[in-house]
Coordinates of C-alpha atoms and ligand atoms in Angstrom, one line a residue:
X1 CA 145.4 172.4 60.0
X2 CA 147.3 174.7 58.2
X3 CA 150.5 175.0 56.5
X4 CA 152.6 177.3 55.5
X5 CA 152.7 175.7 52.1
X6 CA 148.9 175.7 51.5
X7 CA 148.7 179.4 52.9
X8 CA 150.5 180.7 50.2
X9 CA 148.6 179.6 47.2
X10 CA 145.3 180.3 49.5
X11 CA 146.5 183.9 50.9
X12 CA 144.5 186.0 48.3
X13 CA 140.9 183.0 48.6
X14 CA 138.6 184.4 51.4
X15 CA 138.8 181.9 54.6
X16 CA 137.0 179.1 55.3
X17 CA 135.5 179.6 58.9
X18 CA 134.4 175.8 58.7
X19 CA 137.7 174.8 58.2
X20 CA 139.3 177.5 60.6
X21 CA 137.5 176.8 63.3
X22 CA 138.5 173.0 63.3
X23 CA 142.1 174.5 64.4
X24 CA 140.2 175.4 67.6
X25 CA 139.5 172.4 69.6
X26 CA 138.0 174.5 72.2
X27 CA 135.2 175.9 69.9
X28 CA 133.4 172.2 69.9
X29 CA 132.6 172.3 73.2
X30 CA 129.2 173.2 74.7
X31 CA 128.2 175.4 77.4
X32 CA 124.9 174.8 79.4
X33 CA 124.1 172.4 77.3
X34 CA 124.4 174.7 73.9
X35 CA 127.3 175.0 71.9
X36 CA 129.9 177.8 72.8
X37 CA 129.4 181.0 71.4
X38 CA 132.8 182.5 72.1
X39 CA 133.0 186.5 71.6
X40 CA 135.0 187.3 74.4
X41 CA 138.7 187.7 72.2
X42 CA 139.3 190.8 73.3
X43 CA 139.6 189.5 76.6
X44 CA 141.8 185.9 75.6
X45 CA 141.5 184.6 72.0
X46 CA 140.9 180.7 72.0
X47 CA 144.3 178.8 70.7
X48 CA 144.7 176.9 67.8
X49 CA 145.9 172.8 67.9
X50 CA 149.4 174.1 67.1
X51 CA 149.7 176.3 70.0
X52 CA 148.8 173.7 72.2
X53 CA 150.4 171.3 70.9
X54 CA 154.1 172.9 70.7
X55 CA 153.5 173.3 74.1
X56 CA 152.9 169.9 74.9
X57 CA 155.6 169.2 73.0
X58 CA 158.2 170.9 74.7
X59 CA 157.2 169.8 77.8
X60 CA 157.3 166.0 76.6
X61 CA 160.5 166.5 74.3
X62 CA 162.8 169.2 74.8
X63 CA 162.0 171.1 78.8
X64 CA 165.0 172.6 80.0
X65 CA 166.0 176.1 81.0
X66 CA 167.1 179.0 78.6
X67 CA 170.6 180.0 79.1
X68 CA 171.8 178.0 81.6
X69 CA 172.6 175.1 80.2
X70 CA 175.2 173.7 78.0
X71 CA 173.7 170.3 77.4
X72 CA 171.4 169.5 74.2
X73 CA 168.0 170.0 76.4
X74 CA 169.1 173.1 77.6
X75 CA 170.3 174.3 73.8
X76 CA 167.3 173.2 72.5
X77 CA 165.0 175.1 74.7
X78 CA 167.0 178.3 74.6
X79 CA 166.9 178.3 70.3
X80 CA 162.7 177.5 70.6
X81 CA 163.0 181.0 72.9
X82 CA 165.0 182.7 71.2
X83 CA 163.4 181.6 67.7
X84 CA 160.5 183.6 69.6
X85 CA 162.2 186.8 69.6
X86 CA 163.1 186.4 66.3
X87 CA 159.2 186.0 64.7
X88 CA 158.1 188.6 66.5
X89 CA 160.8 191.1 65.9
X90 CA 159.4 190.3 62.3
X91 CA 155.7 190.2 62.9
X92 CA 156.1 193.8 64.0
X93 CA 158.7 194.9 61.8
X94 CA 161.8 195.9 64.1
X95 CA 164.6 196.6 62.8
X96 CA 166.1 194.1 65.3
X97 CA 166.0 191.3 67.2
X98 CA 168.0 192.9 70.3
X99 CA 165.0 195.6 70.5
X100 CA 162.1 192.8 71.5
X101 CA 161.9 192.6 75.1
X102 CA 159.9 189.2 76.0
X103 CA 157.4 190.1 78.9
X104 CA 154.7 188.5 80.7
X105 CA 152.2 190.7 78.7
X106 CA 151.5 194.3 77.9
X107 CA 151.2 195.4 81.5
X108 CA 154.2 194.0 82.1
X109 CA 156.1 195.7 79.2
X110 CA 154.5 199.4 80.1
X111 CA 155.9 199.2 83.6
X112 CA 158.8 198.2 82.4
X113 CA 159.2 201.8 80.5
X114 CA 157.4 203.5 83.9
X115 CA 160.2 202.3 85.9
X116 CA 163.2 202.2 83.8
X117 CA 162.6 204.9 81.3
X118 CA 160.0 207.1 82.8
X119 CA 161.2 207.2 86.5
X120 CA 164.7 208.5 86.1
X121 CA 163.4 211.4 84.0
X122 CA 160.6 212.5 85.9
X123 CA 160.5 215.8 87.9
X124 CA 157.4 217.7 89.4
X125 CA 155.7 219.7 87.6
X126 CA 155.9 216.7 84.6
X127 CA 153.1 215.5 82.8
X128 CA 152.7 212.0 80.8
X129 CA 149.7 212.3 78.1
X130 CA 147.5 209.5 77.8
X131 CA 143.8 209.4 76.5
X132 CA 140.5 208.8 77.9
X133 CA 140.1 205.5 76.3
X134 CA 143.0 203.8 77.7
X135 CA 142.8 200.4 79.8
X136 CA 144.3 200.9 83.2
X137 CA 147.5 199.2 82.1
X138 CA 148.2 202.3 80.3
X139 CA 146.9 204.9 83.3
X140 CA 147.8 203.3 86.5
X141 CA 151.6 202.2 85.5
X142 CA 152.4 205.6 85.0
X143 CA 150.1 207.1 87.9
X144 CA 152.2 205.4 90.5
X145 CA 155.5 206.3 89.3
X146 CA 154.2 209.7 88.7
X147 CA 153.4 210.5 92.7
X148 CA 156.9 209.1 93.7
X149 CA 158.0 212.9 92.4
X150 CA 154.7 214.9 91.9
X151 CA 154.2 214.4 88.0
X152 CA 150.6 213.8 87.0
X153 CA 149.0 211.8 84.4
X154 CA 146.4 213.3 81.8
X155 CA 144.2 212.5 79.3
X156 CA 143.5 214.0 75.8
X157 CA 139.5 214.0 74.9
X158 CA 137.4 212.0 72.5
X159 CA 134.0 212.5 70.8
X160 CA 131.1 210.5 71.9
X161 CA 131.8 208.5 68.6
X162 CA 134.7 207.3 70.8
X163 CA 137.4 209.2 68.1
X164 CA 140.8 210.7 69.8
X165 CA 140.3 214.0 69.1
X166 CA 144.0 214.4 67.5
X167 CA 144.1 218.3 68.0
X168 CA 143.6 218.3 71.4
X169 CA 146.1 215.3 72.1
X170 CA 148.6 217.9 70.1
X171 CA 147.6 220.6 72.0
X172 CA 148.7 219.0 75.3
X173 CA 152.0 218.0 73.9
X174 CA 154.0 220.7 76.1
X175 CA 156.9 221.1 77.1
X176 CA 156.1 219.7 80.3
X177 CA 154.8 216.1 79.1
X178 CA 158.1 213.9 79.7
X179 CA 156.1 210.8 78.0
X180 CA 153.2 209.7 75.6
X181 CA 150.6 207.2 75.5
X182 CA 148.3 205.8 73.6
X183 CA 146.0 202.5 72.8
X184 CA 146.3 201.5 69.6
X185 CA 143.6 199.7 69.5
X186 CA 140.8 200.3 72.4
X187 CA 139.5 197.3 73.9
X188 CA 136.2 198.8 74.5
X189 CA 135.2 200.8 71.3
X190 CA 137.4 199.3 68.5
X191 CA 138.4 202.6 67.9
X192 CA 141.7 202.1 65.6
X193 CA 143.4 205.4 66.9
X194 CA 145.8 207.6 63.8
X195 CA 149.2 206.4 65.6
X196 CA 151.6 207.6 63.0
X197 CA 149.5 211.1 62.9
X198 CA 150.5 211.0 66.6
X199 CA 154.2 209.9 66.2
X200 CA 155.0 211.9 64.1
X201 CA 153.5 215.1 66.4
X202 CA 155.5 213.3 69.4
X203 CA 159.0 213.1 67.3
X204 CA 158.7 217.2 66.1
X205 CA 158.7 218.1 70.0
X206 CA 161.1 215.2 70.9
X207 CA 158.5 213.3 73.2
X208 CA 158.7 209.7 73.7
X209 CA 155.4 207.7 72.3
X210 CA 154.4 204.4 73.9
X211 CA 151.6 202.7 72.1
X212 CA 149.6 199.8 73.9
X213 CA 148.8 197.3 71.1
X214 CA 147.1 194.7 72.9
X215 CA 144.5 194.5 70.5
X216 CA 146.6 195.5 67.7
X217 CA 148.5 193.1 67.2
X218 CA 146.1 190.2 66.8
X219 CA 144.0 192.1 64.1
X220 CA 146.0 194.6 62.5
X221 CA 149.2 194.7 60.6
X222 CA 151.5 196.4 62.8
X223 CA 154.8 198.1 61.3
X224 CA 156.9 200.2 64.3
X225 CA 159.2 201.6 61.7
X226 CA 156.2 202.5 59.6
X227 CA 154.2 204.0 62.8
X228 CA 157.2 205.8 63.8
X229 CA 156.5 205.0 67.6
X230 CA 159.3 204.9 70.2
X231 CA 157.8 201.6 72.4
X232 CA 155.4 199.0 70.8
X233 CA 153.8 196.7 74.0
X234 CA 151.9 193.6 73.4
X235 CA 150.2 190.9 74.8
X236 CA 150.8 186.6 73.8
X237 CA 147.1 185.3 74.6
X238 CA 145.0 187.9 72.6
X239 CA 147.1 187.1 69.6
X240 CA 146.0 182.7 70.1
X241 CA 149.2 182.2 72.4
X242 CA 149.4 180.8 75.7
X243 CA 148.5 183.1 78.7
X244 CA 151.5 185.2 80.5
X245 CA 153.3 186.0 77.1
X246 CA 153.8 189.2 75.4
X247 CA 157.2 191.4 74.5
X248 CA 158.2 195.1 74.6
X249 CA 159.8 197.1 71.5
X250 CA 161.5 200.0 71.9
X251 CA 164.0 201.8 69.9
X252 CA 167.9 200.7 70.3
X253 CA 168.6 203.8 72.0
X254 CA 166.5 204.0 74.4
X255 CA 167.0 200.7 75.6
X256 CA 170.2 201.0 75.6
X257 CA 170.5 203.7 78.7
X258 CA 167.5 202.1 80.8
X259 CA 168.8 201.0 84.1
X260 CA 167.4 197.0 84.7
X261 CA 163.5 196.6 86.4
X262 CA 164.3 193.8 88.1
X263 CA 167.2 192.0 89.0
X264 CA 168.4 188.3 89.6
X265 CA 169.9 185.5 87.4
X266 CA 170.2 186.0 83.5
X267 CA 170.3 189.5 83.2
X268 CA 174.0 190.3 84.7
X269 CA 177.7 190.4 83.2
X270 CA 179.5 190.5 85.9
X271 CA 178.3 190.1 89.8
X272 CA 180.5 191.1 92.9
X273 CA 179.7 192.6 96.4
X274 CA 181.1 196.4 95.2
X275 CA 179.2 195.8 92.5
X276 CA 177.3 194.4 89.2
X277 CA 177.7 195.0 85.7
X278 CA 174.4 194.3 83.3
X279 CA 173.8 192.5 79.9
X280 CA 173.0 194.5 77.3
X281 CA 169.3 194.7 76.0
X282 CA 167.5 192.7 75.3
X283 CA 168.8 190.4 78.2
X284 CA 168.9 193.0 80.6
X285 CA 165.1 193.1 81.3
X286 CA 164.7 189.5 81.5
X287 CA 165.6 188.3 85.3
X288 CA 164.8 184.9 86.2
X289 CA 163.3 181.9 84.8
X290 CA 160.7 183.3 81.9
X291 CA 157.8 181.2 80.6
X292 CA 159.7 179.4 78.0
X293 CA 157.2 176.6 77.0
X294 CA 154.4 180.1 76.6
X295 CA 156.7 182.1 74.2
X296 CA 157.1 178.2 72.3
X297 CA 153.3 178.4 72.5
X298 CA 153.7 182.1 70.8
X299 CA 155.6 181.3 68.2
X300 CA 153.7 178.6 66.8
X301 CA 150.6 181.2 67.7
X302 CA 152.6 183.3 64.9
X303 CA 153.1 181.1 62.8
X304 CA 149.6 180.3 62.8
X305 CA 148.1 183.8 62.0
X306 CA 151.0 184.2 59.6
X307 CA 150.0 181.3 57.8
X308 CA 146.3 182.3 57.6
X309 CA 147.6 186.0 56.9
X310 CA 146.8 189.1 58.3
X311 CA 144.8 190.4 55.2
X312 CA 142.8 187.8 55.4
X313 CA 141.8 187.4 58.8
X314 CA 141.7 191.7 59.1
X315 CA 139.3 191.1 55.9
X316 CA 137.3 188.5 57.3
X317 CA 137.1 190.4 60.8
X318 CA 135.9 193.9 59.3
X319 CA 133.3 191.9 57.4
X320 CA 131.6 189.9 60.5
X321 CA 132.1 193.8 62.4
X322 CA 129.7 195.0 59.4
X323 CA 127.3 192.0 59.9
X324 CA 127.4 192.5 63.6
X325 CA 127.0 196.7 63.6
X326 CA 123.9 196.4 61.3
X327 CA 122.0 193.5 63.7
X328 CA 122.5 195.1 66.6
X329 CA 121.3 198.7 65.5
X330 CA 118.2 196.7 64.8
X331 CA 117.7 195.8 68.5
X332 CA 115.3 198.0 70.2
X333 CA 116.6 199.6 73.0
X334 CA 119.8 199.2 72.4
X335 CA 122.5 201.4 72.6
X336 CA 126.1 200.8 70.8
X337 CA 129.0 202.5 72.5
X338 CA 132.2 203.1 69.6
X339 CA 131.0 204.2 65.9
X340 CA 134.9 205.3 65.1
X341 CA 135.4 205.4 61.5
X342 CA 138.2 203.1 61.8
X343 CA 137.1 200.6 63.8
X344 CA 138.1 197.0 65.0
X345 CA 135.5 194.5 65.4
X346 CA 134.7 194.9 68.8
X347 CA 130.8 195.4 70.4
X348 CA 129.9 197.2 73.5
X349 CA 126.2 198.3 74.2
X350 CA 123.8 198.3 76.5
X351 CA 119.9 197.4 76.9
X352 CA 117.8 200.1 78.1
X353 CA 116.3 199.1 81.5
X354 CA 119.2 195.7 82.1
X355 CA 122.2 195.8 84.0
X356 CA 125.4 194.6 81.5
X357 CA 126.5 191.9 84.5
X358 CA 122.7 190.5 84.4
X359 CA 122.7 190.7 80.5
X360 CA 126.2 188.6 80.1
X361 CA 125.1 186.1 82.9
X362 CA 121.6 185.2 80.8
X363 CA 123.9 185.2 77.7
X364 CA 125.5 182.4 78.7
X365 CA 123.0 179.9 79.6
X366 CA 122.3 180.5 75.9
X367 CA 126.1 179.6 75.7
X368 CA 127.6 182.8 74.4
X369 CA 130.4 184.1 76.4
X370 CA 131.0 187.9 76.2
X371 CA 132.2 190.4 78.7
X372 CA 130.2 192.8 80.9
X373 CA 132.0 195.4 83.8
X374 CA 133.9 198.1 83.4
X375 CA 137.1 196.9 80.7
X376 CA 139.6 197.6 83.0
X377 CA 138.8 201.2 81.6
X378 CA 136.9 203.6 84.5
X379 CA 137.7 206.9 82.6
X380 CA 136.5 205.9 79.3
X381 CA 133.0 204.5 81.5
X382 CA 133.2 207.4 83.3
X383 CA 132.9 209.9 79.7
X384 CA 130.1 207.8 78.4
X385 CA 128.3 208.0 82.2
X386 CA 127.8 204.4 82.9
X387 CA 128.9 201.6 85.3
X388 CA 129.8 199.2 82.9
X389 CA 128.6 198.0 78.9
X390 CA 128.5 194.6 77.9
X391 CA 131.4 193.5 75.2
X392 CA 131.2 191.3 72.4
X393 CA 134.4 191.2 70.8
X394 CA 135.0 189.3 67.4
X395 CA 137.7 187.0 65.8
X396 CA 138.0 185.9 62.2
X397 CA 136.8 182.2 63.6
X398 CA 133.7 183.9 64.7
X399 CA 130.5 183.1 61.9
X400 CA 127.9 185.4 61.1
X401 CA 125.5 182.6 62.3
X402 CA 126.9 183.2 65.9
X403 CA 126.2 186.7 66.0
X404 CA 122.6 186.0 64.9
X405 CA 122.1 184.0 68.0
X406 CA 123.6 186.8 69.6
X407 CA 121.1 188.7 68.3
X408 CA 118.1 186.5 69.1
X409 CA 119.5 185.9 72.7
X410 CA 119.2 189.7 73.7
X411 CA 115.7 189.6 72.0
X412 CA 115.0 186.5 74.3
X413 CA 116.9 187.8 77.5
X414 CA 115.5 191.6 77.1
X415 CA 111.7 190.2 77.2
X416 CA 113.1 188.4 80.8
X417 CA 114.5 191.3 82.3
X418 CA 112.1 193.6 81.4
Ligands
PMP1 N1 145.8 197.2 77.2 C1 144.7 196.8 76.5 C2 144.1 197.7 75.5 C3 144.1 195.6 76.9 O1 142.9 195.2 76.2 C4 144.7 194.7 77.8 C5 144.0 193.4 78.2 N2 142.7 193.5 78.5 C6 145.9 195.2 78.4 C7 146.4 196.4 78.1 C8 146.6 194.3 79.5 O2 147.1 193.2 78.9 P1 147.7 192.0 79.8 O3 146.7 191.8 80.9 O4 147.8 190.8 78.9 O5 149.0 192.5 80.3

């Protein structure tokens, strides 16, 4: 386990994946029969004892409602959310607390700014600017607000490398695009895209910039004041906290004149049949009962990774990418899908002559989980031509042993399939 005491004098030593991974109860286990392989992080991360435990806790100890209640319960539970809001207002560098939204996740938080930022503004004729590696949470949010008035959604290109061509993504900053969009981090290529490059394009022409950093967040050292974005959305369980978990950042200002996306209980000043006054932000957006003993789950989740330290873990995770890139361009037949200069450690190939879903399924009666299909990401399949790649995505508890027996599994599986 550890603490925040020890981190500090062991910040600058390399981790100890031995040791790391005994924070992971769920690593231990075995899967038909072999132990657990588990590269799927991109898709959940695997929580550490504390997570799970403050959970438990608050369940056992301290569950009561946020807001509501006056008694010591209901206090309690309101300060372990609120403490929430605070870590990750500093996690991602706001300048405020009152600017971090807590949402169920990223997709949550994006349709959030479809529906209360986007909508009102939209006209026909409007474009929103997105590229063609973005997950669906960042297409489809803004394609179905778009048709309500006849605005349309389009992509700026990238290479076959799986790099935003940043010229072209200028070059479509019009005067008609109303909204930008981008991944920070894509989910299938590990692409790390230039977002302050792109921010700062979006501020000159006075264009709002969302940036999705689901897979940002848990790898990456994220700054919003230093990436000069205008909304920041993330996601709890990819960064080791529970599931249905994540928060929305966006500038003071804009916040401030976006109508409510939902309505009910918590979010109000004043109620009355001719009428109903709001809280101010963040409150606002946060009808109804939200997953309190999650975002207790996510603060000890970010306490956690703080603890180990972002340089670290980023170091540790670039290094088991390198180990990864140079067995699996050994494979024969094998074809890798993302060679971005900047790069998370994230895997997608494919075998010539296997089918990505048959490929995962033998994979894990060898006990290695990874993801096959199509990423929640059609457009980006669509460029590279193919149905669907298989993913293995990486996290600093990952070893370089366990990427071996990746290795030697797709030697075993492609003989079988061939
Ligand atoms: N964007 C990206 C890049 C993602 O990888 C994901 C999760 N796969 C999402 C958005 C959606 O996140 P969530 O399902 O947690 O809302």
């Amino acid at each position: 386990m550890n603490t925040q005491a020890d981190s500090v004098s062991s910040q600058r030593t390399p981790l100890d994946a031995t040791r790391i991974r005994a924070d992971f109860p769920l690593l231990a286990r075995q899967v038909h029969g072999k132990p657990l392989v588990y590269l799927d992080n991109a898709n959940t991360a695997q929580k550490p004892r504390e997570v799970i435990e403050a959970v438990d806790r608050f369940y056992r100890q301290t569950n009561a409602n946020v807001s509501r209640a006056v008694h010591t319960l209901g206090e309690e539970a309101t300060a372990a959310y609120e403490a929430t809001r605070d870590k990750l207002a500093r996690f991602i560098h706001a300048p405020s607390r009152d600017e971090i939204v807590l949402t169920s996740g990223t997709t949550q938080a994006i349709n959030l700014v479809a529906y209360s930022y986007a909508l009102p503004r939209l006209k026909a004729g409007d474009e929103i600017l997105v590229t063609t590696m973005e997950h669906h949470a960042n297409i489809v949010s803004w394609q179905v607000i778009a048709e309500r008035v006849g605005a349309k959604v389009v992509a700026a290109p990238i290479t076959p490398a799986g790099e935003l061509i940043v010229d072209e993504f200028i070059a479509r900053l019009t005067p008609r695009v109303k909204l930008a969009g981008v991944v920070h981090v894509s989910n299938v290529l590990g692409t790390i895209n230039p977002v302050r490059e792109l921010a700062k394009a979006c501020r000159a022409r006075g264009i709002p910039l969302l940036v999705d950093g689901s897979q940002a967040a848990p790898h990456l050292r994220v700054d919003v004041q230093a990436l000069g974005c205008d909304f920041y959305a993330l996601t709890g369980h990819k960064l080791f906290g529970p599931t249905g978990t994540g928060a929305l950042w966006a500038r003071k200002e804009l916040l401030r004149d976006m109508p409510p996306f939902f309505g009910g209980g918590e979010m109000i000043r004043t109620v009355s049949f001719d009428g109903t006054t709001f809280a101010d932000p963040p409150h606002r957006f946060e009808a109804g009962t939200p997953n309190i003993a999650g975002f207790v789950g996510l603060g000890a989740a970010i306490d956690y990774v703080n603890g180990l330290g972002l340089d670290r873990t980023g170091a540790r995770e670039r290094e088991l990418l390198d180990h990864a890139t140079a067995a699996l361009t050994c494979v024969p037949g094998l074809r890798l899908f993302g060679q971005a200069r900047e790069k998370a450690a994230v895997l997608s190939f494919l075998i010539d002559g296997a089918h990505a879903h048959d490929l995962a399924t033998l994979l894990d009666h060898e006990g290695i989980a990874v993801r096959s299909g199509h990423h929640c990401a059609h457009p980006l399949m669509q460029f590279y031509g193919v149905p669907a790649t298989v993913r293995a995505s990486l996290a600093f508890y990952n070893t370089h042993e366990e990427i071996d027996t990746l290795v030697r599994a797709i030697a075993k599986v492609r003989k079988l399939l061939a």
